[in-house]
Coordinates of N, CA and C in Angstrom, one line a residue:
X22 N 139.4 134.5 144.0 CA 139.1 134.7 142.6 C 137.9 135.7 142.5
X23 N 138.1 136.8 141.5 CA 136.8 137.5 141.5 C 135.8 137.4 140.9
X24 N 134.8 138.2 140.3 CA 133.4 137.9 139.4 C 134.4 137.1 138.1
X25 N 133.7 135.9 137.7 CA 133.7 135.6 136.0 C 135.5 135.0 136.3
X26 N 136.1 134.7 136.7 CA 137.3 134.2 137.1 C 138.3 135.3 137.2
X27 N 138.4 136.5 137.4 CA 139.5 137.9 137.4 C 140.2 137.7 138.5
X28 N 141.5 137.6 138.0 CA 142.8 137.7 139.1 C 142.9 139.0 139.2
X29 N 143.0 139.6 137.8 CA 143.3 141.2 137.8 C 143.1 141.7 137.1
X30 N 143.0 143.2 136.5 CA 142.3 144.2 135.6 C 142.9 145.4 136.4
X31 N 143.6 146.3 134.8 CA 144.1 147.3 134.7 C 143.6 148.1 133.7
X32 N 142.9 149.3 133.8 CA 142.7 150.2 132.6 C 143.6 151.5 132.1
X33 N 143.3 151.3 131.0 CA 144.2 152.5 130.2 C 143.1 153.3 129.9
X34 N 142.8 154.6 129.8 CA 141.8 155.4 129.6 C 142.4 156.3 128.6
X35 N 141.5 156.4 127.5 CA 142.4 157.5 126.1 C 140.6 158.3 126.1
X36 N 141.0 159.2 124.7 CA 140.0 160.2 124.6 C 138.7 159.7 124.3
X37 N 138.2 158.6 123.6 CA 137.3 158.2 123.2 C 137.7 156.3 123.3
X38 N 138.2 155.9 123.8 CA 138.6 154.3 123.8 C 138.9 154.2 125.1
X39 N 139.0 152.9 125.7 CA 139.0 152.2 127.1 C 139.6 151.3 126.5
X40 N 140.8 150.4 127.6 CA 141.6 149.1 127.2 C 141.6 148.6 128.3
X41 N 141.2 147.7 128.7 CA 141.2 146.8 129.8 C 142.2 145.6 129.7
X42 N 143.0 145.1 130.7 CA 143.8 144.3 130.5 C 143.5 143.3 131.8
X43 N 142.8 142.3 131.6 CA 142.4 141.2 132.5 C 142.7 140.0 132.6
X44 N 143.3 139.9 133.6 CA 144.0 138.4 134.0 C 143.7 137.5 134.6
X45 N 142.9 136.3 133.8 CA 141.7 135.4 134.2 C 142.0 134.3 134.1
X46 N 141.1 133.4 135.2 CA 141.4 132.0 135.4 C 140.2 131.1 134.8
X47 N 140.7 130.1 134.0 CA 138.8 129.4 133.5 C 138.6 128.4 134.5
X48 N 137.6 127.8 134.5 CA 137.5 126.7 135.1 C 138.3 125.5 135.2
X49 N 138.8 125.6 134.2 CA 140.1 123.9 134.3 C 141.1 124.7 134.8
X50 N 141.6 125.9 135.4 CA 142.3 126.3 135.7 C 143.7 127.0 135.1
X51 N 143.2 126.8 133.7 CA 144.2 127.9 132.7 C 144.4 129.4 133.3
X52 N 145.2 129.8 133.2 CA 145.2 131.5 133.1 C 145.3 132.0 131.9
X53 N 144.6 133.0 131.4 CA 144.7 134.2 130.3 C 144.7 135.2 130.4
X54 N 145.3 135.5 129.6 CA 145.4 137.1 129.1 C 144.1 137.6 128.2
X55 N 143.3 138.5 128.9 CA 142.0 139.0 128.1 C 142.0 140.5 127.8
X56 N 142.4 141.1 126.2 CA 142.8 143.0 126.5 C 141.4 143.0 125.7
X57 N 140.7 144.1 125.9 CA 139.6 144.7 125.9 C 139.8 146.0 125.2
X58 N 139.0 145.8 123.9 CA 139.1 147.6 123.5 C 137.5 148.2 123.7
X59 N 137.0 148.9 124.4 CA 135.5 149.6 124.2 C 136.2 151.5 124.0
X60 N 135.2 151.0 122.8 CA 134.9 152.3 121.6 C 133.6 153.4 122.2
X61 N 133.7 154.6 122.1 CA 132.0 155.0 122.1 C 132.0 155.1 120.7
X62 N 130.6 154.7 120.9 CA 130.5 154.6 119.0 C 129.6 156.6 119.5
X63 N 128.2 156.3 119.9 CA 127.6 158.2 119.9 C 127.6 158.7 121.1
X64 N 128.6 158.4 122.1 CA 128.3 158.7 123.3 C 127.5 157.5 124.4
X65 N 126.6 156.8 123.8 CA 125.8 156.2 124.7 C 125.9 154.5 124.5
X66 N 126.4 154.0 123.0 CA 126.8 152.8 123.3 C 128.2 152.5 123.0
X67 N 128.5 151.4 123.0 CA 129.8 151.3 123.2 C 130.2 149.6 122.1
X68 N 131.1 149.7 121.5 CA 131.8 148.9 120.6 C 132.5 148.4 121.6
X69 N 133.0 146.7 121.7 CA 134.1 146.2 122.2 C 134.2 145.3 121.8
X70 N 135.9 144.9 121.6 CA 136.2 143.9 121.1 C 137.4 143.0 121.8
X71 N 137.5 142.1 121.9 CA 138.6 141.5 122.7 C 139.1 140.4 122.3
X72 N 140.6 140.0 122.7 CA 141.6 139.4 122.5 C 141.5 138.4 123.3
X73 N 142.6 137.0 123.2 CA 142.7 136.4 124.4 C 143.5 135.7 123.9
X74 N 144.5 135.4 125.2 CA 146.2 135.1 125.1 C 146.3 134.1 126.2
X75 N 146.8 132.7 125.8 CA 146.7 131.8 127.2 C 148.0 131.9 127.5
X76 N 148.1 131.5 129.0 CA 149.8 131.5 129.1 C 150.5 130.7 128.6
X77 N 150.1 129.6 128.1 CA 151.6 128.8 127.4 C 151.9 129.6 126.1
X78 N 151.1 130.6 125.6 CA 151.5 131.7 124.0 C 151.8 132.8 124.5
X79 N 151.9 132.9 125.8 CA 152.1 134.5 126.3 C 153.8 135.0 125.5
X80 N 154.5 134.3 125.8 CA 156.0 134.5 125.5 C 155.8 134.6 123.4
X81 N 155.1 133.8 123.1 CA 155.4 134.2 121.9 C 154.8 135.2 121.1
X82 N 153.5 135.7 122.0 CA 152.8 136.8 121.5 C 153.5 137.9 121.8
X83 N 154.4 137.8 123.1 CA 154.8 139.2 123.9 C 156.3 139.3 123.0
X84 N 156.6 138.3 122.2 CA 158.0 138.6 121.1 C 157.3 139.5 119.8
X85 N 156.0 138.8 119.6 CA 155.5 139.5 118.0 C 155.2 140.5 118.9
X86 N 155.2 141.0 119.7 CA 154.2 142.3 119.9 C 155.4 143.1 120.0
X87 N 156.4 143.0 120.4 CA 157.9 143.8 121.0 C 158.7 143.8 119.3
X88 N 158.6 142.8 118.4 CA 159.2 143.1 117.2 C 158.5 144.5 116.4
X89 N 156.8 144.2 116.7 CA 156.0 145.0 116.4 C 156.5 146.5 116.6
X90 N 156.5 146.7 118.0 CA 157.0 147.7 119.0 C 158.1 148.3 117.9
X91 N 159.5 147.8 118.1 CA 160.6 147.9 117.9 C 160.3 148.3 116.2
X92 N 160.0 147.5 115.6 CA 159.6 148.2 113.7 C 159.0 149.6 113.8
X93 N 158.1 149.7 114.9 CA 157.4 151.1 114.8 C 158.2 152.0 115.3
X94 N 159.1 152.0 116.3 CA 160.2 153.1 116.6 C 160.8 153.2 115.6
X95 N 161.5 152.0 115.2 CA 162.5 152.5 114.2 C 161.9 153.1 113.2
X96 N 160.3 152.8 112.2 CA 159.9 153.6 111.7 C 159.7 155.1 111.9
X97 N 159.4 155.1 112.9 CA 159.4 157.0 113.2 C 160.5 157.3 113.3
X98 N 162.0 157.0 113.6 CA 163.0 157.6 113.6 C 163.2 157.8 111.9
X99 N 163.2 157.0 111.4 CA 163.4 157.1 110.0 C 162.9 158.2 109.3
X100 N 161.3 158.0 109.6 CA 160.5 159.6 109.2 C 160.7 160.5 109.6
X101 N 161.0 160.9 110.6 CA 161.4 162.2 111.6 C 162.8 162.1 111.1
X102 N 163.8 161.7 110.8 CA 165.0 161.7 110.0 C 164.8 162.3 108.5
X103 N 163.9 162.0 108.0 CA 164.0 162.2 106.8 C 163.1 163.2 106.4
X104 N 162.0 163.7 107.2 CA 161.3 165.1 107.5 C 162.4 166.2 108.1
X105 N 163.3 166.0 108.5 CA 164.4 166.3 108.8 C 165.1 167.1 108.1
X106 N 165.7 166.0 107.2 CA 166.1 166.3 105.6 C 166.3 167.5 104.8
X107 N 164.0 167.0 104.4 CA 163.5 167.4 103.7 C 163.6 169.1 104.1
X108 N 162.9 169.3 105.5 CA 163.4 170.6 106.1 C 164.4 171.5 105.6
X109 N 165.3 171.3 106.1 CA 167.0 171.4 105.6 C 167.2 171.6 104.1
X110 N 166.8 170.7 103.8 CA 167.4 171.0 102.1 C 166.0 172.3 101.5
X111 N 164.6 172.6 102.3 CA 164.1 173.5 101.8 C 164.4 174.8 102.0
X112 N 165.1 174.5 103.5 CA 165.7 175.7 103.9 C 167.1 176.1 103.2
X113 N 167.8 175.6 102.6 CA 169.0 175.5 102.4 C 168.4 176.0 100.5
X114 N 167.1 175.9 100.0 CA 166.7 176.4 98.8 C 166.3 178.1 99.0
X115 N 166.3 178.3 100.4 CA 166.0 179.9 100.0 C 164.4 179.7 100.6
X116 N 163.7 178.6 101.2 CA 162.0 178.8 101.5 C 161.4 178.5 99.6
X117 N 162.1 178.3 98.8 CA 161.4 178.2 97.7 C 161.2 176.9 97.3
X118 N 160.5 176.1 96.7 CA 159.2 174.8 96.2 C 160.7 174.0 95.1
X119 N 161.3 173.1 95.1 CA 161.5 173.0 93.9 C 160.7 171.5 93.3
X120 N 160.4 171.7 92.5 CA 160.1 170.7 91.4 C 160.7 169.8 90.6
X121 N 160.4 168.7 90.6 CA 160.9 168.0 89.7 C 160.1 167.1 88.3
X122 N 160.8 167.4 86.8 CA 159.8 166.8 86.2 C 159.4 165.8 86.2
X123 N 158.7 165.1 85.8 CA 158.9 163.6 85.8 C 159.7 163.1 84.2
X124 N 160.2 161.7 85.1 CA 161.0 161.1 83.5 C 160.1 161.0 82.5
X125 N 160.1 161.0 81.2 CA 159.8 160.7 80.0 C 159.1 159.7 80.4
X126 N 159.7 158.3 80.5 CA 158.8 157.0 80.8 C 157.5 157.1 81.2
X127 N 157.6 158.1 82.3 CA 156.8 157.9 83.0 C 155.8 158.7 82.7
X128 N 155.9 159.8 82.0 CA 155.0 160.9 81.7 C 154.4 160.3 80.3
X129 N 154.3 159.4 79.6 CA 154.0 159.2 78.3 C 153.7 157.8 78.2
X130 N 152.4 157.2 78.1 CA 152.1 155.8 78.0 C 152.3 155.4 76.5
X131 N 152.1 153.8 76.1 CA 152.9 153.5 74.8 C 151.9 154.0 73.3
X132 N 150.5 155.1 73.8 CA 149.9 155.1 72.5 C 150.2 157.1 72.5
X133 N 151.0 157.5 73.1 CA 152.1 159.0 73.0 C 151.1 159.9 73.5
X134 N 150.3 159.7 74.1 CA 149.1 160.3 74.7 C 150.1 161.1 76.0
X135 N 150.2 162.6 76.0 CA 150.6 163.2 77.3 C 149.8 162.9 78.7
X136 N 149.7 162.3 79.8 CA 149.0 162.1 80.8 C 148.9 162.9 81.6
X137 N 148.3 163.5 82.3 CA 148.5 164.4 83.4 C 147.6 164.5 84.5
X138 N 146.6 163.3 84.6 CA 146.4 163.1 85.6 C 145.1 163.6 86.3
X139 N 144.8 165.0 85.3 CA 143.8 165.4 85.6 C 142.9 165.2 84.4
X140 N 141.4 165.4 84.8 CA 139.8 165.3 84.0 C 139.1 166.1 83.6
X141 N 138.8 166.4 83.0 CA 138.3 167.8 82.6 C 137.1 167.1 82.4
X142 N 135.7 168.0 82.9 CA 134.1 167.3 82.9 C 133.7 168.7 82.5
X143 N 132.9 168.1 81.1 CA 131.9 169.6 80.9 C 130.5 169.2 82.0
X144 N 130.1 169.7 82.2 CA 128.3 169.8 82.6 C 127.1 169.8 81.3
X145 N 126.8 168.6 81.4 CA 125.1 168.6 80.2 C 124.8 169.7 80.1
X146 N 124.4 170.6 81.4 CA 123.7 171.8 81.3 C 124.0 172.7 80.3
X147 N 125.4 172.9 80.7 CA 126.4 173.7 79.8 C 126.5 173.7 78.8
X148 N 126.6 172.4 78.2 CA 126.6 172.3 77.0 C 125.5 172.8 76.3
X149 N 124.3 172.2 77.0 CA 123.0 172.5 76.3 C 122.4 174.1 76.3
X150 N 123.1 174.8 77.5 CA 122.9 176.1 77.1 C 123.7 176.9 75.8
X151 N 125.1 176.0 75.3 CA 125.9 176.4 74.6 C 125.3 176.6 73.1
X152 N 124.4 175.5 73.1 CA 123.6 175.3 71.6 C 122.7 176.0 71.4

């Protein structure tokens, strides 16, 4: 057994984050699963934050984590499908913008006030040079 109970430790190295995945034994002789995120926060110190998975939840953490998984592919196929699309049908307009208005409903709240979303701010200054 190694320092602190470590069977084993694997790192993932990204551009600014570190993930450690350590597989530790405690003293009553449980094993866990310990994943490790360290962040640089300015270069010189470091953010970490960590997980911990025993084995008898291993199987049901490694199902939510793989449904996880599986939602997020199928989410990007969907987007990439439908960026896709959108491609297509701009190309298929000639490279030109089309617009659409909005419904009535939606453009008009119930005291008939046109909305549009934007603010118009004079400046005090301005004003006071106006006078």
């Amino acid at each position: 057994m190694g320092a602190r109970g470590e069977l084993f430790t694997t790192q993932v190295m990204l551009e600014n984050r570190s993930y450690f995945f350590n597989v530790k034994e405690n003293r009553t002789g449980d094993v866990f699963l310990q994943v490790v995120e360290s962040k640089s926060k300015n270069g010189e110190d470091f953010d970490r934050h960590a997980i911990v998975v025993f084995a008898d939840d291993m199987q049901k953490f490694f199902k939510g984590l793989d449904e996880s998984l599986t939602f997020i592919e199928k989410d990007r196929k969907e987007r990439s499908k439908a960026a896709a699309e959108r491609k297509a049908a701009k190309s298929a307009a000639g490279g030109k913008r089309i617009y659409k208005k909005p419904a009535d409903d939606q453009e008009r709240k119930s005291d008939g006030i046109k909305r549009t979303g934007k603010v118009h701010v004079v400046s005090k200054r301005q004003k006071s040079k106006e006078e």
